[in-house]
Amino acid sequence: MKNLYALVCFAFLSFLQGFSQKGEVANGKWTESQIDAFIEKSELIPIQITGDKDNRINIVIVNQWTSRNEEPYNSPDMRGEFVKDIEESLVAALTYGDERAQTAYSHYKDFFNVYGLWMPDTPEWKKGIDLEAMDAIRDRLFLPWANEHRGWVTFLIMPNRENGGGGAARNLEKRVGNAVIAGNGIGKMLHEISHTCMSIGDEYTTAATGTSAFPTYSADLEYERDKIKWRKWIEPTTPLPTPYEAEYLDKIGAFEGNQYHLVDYYRSTAQGCIMGAGVFDNTEEMCPVCNQRVSMRVYDLVDIIKSSAPENKSIEINGSKKIRFAVDHIVPEPNTQVVRWFLNGKMIATGVDELEVEFGDIAEYELICSITDETPNIRPDPPFAQFPKVEVKWNVSNTAPTSQASPLLVNSGTVQGNKKSCLFTLVPGISGGMPPYIYQWSTGSTADTLKDVGVGIYDVVVTDSQYRTQKTRFSIYESGLGNTKSSKKSKKSKKNNSIIVVDADIKAAEVDRDNGSVVLSFSGGQPPYSVQWLNAEYEYGNNLIYEPGNADIQLPDFEIKKLFSASDNSYLDCKGGEGFVSWDVEVANSGFYPIDVVYGGIDMKGSDALISINGKTEDKTIHFNQTRPLYTGWDVATLKVYLKEGVNKVAIISNGQSIPNIDYLRVPSSVRSKSKVQRERINLAPGEHGYVVTDSNENTVQGTVTVPEVYPFEIGKIELENKDGAVAVVDPLSGYTYKWYSKDATGKKGETYESPLAIGTSFVPSAVGNYYVAAQNILSRAESRNRVGFAVGNLAEKRPIAIDPSELGYESIKMWFDASDIDGNGKEDNFVTPRGPVPNWKDRSTRRNSNELFMKYEPNQLSGKGVAAFDHVWVSFMQKEVKDYQTIIMVYKESSMSFPGTSLFRGANGLLGKSKNPVKSIFDKDNIDPKTKNGKVYLNGKQIDPFNTPNPMDFSILIVQLESKSDSGLSRTEGLWEGSIAEMIFIDRELQEWERKGVEEYLRRKWFSTVDVEF
Ligand SMILES: [Zn+2]
């Protein structure tokens, strides 16, 4: 089943990727009257109707057939089976408690309508009817919608067949989608439906390289823990990016490979999502991140309020009066909604759908029934995730208030404080109203005074017992504290004569990268030492939110629109206008602040806007990622700027139609620098960094290191030799030193400090293996952005003779793939191949056939050379089948994610398929071909019993000499094998022992030993 699915999916791929609405036009465009006539002959069968189509997600399953179907849906007597198939697939998936139920869809059954569109007279699919005709029928039956944002319709075209792939397209503005599935498997159906109304993308990878990458709900370009959009779901111990290994199969992390891209694009689970995470068709479930999306998205498309009473939302009373209020609403199953009632901001009831309220004391009341869905499917983390919130509001005005109390007045009363400790107690000044009062502070506190707060901006809402409310703000500015800074300077330093000497190893920061590092080392004084860095980190006070409603907007044709998933249900649609949006941003002290712009919904290729602070335009621009139209979710763009204490004018200025839809601006209200205790520092900006070192006798020494700013440089090949037992650089560059590492450079997102194994022109390795060397300019402290990889081998394993496989004779070589020779010209590549997809890795043995494979190139892996990785690489087809081979030579690495029994080629699975338990054996005796059982297997130069030898799970040289030539042809790759290949050679005969040993030595020198050293 899996195999067939993978194949059919391939056929639909191009359709899927473009989210295109275009289908193949079979018989030209249908006319209006043809569409009417066709609808006349068809029947729209209501199967599960929960409400008005204009306020539901409507899924319409349409019968189709092709002549290949055994029992096609093309005669009136098939109607019963068609309806039954829908009930047993989509309806079952939407039914909570059913064993076929699909989280999160089954929680929201009442948000969906399910129909069957029964067209027994339909022509064969694509021979008289096609997607374009279906779209026209759909639009005729369901459009236009009664309200903006509400309602959705997806036509799901289904032939009567169990297996097959699918494709989907959608138009988010029109709120329509179409999907074709070959078969009624629930996972496949919901995969395609999720593409449409949920606008969730595919999570698998393909050979496609040209599509652009942009963050969506379930795809991210970031893997840094504090930036990734689903960070609330990631355990602190899960590494990022998350290795594609079996131990992380049930974890949520950042796995590389998403939305057709093999690299630099991340998904949340290794293989745990019907959207195609990692391997296609491996699960019938959605990942938690996609479930979160479904749980939020249904509230954007469906207004849950069925009715509310009184219907009139503006009520006038005359004196004291009791009124009954009620809200009838759609609920999920299980019901995770929380209903709260607020009168003038004070919560008066929860958990009830109706209540009676007595009015009369004062003139104006606002009653709000607030419904939030606090489902465990959502982990709130605005703007990426938040509980859906729906409100019903009544205004009650009273022409004859009965209370004699004077108006409630609240001011920022008194600030009691200790200027030395910088902690204050805020006491609102209150007069009038009717006690007791209740308090709601912006910090969340409900106390009458706010105690022990630092510099910052604090708001409080005070409500009296008769529902009068007043709001006031406390602005605790740093300058109001007087001369507090000098008080900190009182620390004594003992004048002991033991002197601490500090030595700093500094790496410069590259221009615009903030990737400098410093490591301190000490002598003198009395160890242990502790290091305190001054102003090492900033700590920010609570965020203040600035909505577009409070902005000065100078844009033509802008509009403030309503959408539940926006922070206060509204956002600013700039409509591509030129101009600016500005806010008065208040901060309690001067310093550098991150300005977060929460945005979404631009159908443009990413843009940069200018930002100006108090009339001065910043040099740096703020970058907005490419997004699909609004409904793919909100994103955050951040720029750090200097704000002065008090109120600042912060303006986002368009730079050629560059402002997206803005939900809000978010800025902390205060900033405080913190010190940090640490010997090594990374990710440093250029500039001065002060420190204090203290030894165990409390002697201290203060100092400053300067991290220079440099332009990046790269190093080319470095020649290495064995010099007196050490690995040494041949002809080291003057003015440079070398740093020796166990790992390659981390690329663009440096997250961890990695101490070099050695610094200098040589290093003594402690074991065989791969190492990396970087060069550092002694003067500028600039370190090469790249590291040159090399392998250290054991001199004792060196054999005198190495045989290049070409010496075995090209006529014997049936296939030869070499990752260091991608173009297959017989020589090591002299061009640089970047990390990522390689569509045409050429067989170097057969210039005539020119077989080639699709692979993911991973540079600098083995002895400085790249390898071909096949983790989540899809099927690749060979131009010409390879047969009649007897000796298989591989430099390869098995993966814990490869499916048992698989190898790179489907035709070789029986000969060298991965065992079920690699800790025990390389192959499984019970399902391996007798040609291997009766042949010979060599691992790293030694003959082994492959059924009793553990798989090293690391790069090794494996030779399988079959008993006789294989008749199992190699014509396509497996797709479910996830290991890596450095080189593989298939030979049509047995090798003599001296030939085999010579080839092994050749491969050892090539892949495992740049330098041999004695251990
Ligand atoms: Zn997913």
CSV table of C-alpha atoms in Angstrom, one decimal, residues 181-356:
chain,number,residue,atom,x,y,z
A,181,ILE,CA,-7.6,12.0,-3.6
A,182,ALA,CA,-7.4,8.6,-5.0
A,183,GLY,CA,-9.1,6.7,-2.2
A,184,ASN,CA,-10.9,7.3,1.0
A,185,GLY,CA,-8.2,6.7,3.6
A,186,ILE,CA,-8.8,9.0,6.5
A,187,GLY,CA,-5.2,10.2,6.9
A,188,LYS,CA,-5.0,11.0,3.2
A,189,MET,CA,-8.3,12.8,3.2
A,190,LEU,CA,-7.4,15.0,6.1
A,191,HIS,CA,-3.9,15.6,4.6
A,192,GLU,CA,-5.6,17.2,1.6
A,193,ILE,CA,-8.4,18.9,3.5
A,194,SER,CA,-5.7,20.4,5.8
A,195,HIS,CA,-4.0,22.0,2.8
A,196,THR,CA,-7.2,23.8,2.0
A,197,CYS,CA,-9.2,25.3,4.9
A,198,MET,CA,-6.4,25.0,7.5
A,199,SER,CA,-3.8,26.2,5.0
A,200,ILE,CA,-1.2,23.8,6.4
A,201,GLY,CA,1.6,22.9,4.0
A,202,ASP,CA,3.3,19.6,3.2
A,203,GLU,CA,6.0,18.6,5.6
A,204,TYR,CA,7.9,16.3,3.3
A,205,THR,CA,10.9,17.1,1.1
A,206,THR,CA,11.2,16.6,-2.7
A,207,ALA,CA,13.7,17.1,-5.4
A,208,ALA,CA,12.3,20.6,-5.9
A,209,THR,CA,14.8,23.3,-5.2
A,210,GLY,CA,13.4,26.4,-6.6
A,211,THR,CA,10.4,27.0,-4.3
A,212,SER,CA,10.9,29.8,-1.8
A,213,ALA,CA,11.0,29.2,1.9
A,214,PHE,CA,8.9,31.2,4.3
A,215,PRO,CA,7.7,30.5,7.9
A,216,THR,CA,4.2,29.2,8.4
A,217,TYR,CA,2.4,27.5,11.3
A,218,SER,CA,4.3,24.3,10.8
A,219,ALA,CA,7.4,25.4,9.0
A,220,ASP,CA,10.1,27.6,10.3
A,221,LEU,CA,13.4,29.0,9.0
A,222,GLU,CA,14.7,29.3,12.6
A,223,TYR,CA,15.9,26.6,15.0
A,224,GLU,CA,17.1,28.8,17.8
A,225,ARG,CA,15.2,27.9,20.9
A,226,ASP,CA,13.9,31.4,21.7
A,227,LYS,CA,12.8,32.1,18.1
A,228,ILE,CA,11.2,28.9,16.8
A,229,LYS,CA,7.4,29.3,16.5
A,230,TRP,CA,6.4,26.1,18.4
A,231,ARG,CA,9.0,26.6,21.1
A,232,LYS,CA,6.4,26.0,23.8
A,233,TRP,CA,6.2,22.4,22.7
A,234,ILE,CA,9.9,21.7,22.8
A,235,GLU,CA,11.4,20.1,25.9
A,236,PRO,CA,14.5,22.0,27.2
A,237,THR,CA,16.6,18.8,26.8
A,238,THR,CA,15.8,18.3,23.1
A,239,PRO,CA,18.7,19.5,21.0
A,240,LEU,CA,18.1,22.1,18.2
A,241,PRO,CA,18.3,21.5,15.4
A,242,THR,CA,17.0,18.1,16.4
A,243,PRO,CA,19.0,15.1,15.0
A,244,TYR,CA,17.0,12.9,12.7
A,245,GLU,CA,17.6,9.8,14.9
A,246,ALA,CA,15.3,7.2,16.4
A,247,GLU,CA,15.7,8.5,19.9
A,248,TYR,CA,13.9,11.7,18.9
A,249,LEU,CA,11.0,9.9,17.1
A,250,ASP,CA,8.5,10.9,19.7
A,251,LYS,CA,9.9,14.3,20.5
A,252,ILE,CA,8.9,17.7,19.2
A,253,GLY,CA,11.9,19.7,18.0
A,254,ALA,CA,13.2,21.4,14.9
A,255,PHE,CA,13.9,18.7,12.3
A,256,GLU,CA,15.6,19.8,9.1
A,257,GLY,CA,13.6,19.4,5.9
A,258,ASN,CA,10.1,20.8,5.3
A,259,GLN,CA,7.8,22.0,2.5
A,260,TYR,CA,9.9,20.3,-0.3
A,261,HIS,CA,13.2,21.7,1.0
A,262,LEU,CA,15.9,19.4,2.2
A,263,VAL,CA,18.0,21.9,4.2
A,264,ASP,CA,17.6,25.2,6.2
A,265,TYR,CA,13.9,24.7,6.7
A,266,TYR,CA,12.5,23.0,9.8
A,267,ARG,CA,9.5,20.9,10.9
A,268,SER,CA,8.3,19.9,14.4
A,269,THR,CA,8.4,16.1,14.3
A,270,ALA,CA,10.7,13.5,12.8
A,271,GLN,CA,7.9,11.4,11.3
A,272,GLY,CA,4.8,12.2,13.3
A,273,CYS,CA,2.4,14.0,11.0
A,274,ILE,CA,0.0,13.2,8.2
A,275,MET,CA,1.3,16.3,6.4
A,276,GLY,CA,4.3,14.1,5.5
A,277,ALA,CA,6.9,14.7,8.1
A,278,GLY,CA,10.1,12.9,7.2
A,279,VAL,CA,8.6,9.9,5.5
A,280,PHE,CA,5.4,9.9,3.7
A,281,ASP,CA,2.4,7.9,4.8
A,282,ASN,CA,4.0,6.7,8.1
A,283,THR,CA,1.3,7.9,10.4
A,284,GLU,CA,-2.4,8.6,10.5
A,285,GLU,CA,-2.0,11.4,13.0
A,286,MET,CA,-1.3,15.1,12.9
A,287,CYS,CA,1.6,16.6,14.8
A,288,PRO,CA,0.8,18.8,17.8
A,289,VAL,CA,1.7,21.9,15.9
A,290,CYS,CA,-0.7,21.2,13.1
A,291,ASN,CA,-3.4,20.2,15.7
A,292,GLN,CA,-2.8,23.6,17.4
A,293,ARG,CA,-3.3,25.2,14.0
A,294,VAL,CA,-6.7,23.4,13.4
A,295,SER,CA,-7.9,24.3,16.9
A,296,MET,CA,-7.3,28.0,16.3
A,297,ARG,CA,-8.2,28.2,12.6
A,298,VAL,CA,-11.8,26.8,13.0
A,299,TYR,CA,-12.6,29.9,15.1
A,300,ASP,CA,-11.5,32.2,12.3
A,301,LEU,CA,-13.8,30.5,9.8
A,302,VAL,CA,-16.8,29.9,12.0
A,303,ASP,CA,-18.6,32.3,14.4
A,304,ILE,CA,-19.5,30.2,17.3
A,305,ILE,CA,-22.3,32.4,18.6
A,306,LYS,CA,-25.6,30.9,17.5
A,307,SER,CA,-27.7,33.4,19.3
A,308,SER,CA,-27.6,35.7,22.3
A,309,ALA,CA,-30.3,37.4,24.4
A,310,PRO,CA,-31.3,40.1,24.6
A,311,GLU,CA,-30.8,40.5,20.9
A,312,ASN,CA,-30.5,44.2,21.2
A,313,LYS,CA,-27.0,45.1,22.3
A,314,SER,CA,-27.8,48.7,23.3
A,315,ILE,CA,-30.2,48.6,26.2
A,316,GLU,CA,-31.7,51.6,27.9
A,317,ILE,CA,-33.1,51.4,31.5
A,318,ASN,CA,-34.6,54.0,33.8
A,319,GLY,CA,-33.5,53.2,37.4
A,320,SER,CA,-33.0,49.8,38.9
A,321,LYS,CA,-33.6,46.8,36.7
A,322,LYS,CA,-32.9,43.1,36.5
A,323,ILE,CA,-32.1,41.7,33.0
A,324,ARG,CA,-31.5,38.1,32.0
A,325,PHE,CA,-28.7,37.5,29.5
A,326,ALA,CA,-27.9,34.3,27.6
A,327,VAL,CA,-25.5,33.1,24.9
A,328,ASP,CA,-26.0,30.0,22.8
A,329,HIS,CA,-22.8,28.8,21.2
A,330,ILE,CA,-21.1,26.0,19.3
A,331,VAL,CA,-18.9,24.0,21.6
A,332,PRO,CA,-16.0,21.6,20.9
A,333,GLU,CA,-16.0,18.0,22.2
A,334,PRO,CA,-14.8,17.6,24.8
A,335,ASN,CA,-15.9,21.1,25.8
A,336,THR,CA,-12.7,23.0,26.5
A,337,GLN,CA,-14.4,26.4,26.3
A,338,VAL,CA,-14.4,28.7,29.3
A,339,VAL,CA,-17.3,31.2,29.6
A,340,ARG,CA,-16.7,34.3,31.7
A,341,TRP,CA,-19.0,37.3,32.3
A,342,PHE,CA,-17.5,40.7,32.9
A,343,LEU,CA,-19.4,43.8,34.1
A,344,ASN,CA,-17.4,46.9,33.5
A,345,GLY,CA,-14.3,44.8,33.5
A,346,LYS,CA,-15.0,42.9,36.7
A,347,MET,CA,-15.6,39.2,36.4
A,348,ILE,CA,-19.1,38.4,37.9
A,349,ALA,CA,-19.6,34.8,36.7
A,350,THR,CA,-17.9,31.9,35.0
A,351,GLY,CA,-19.0,28.6,33.6
A,352,VAL,CA,-22.6,29.6,32.9
A,353,ASP,CA,-24.2,30.4,29.6
A,354,GLU,CA,-26.9,32.6,31.1
A,355,LEU,CA,-27.3,34.9,34.1
A,356,GLU,CA,-29.4,37.7,35.6
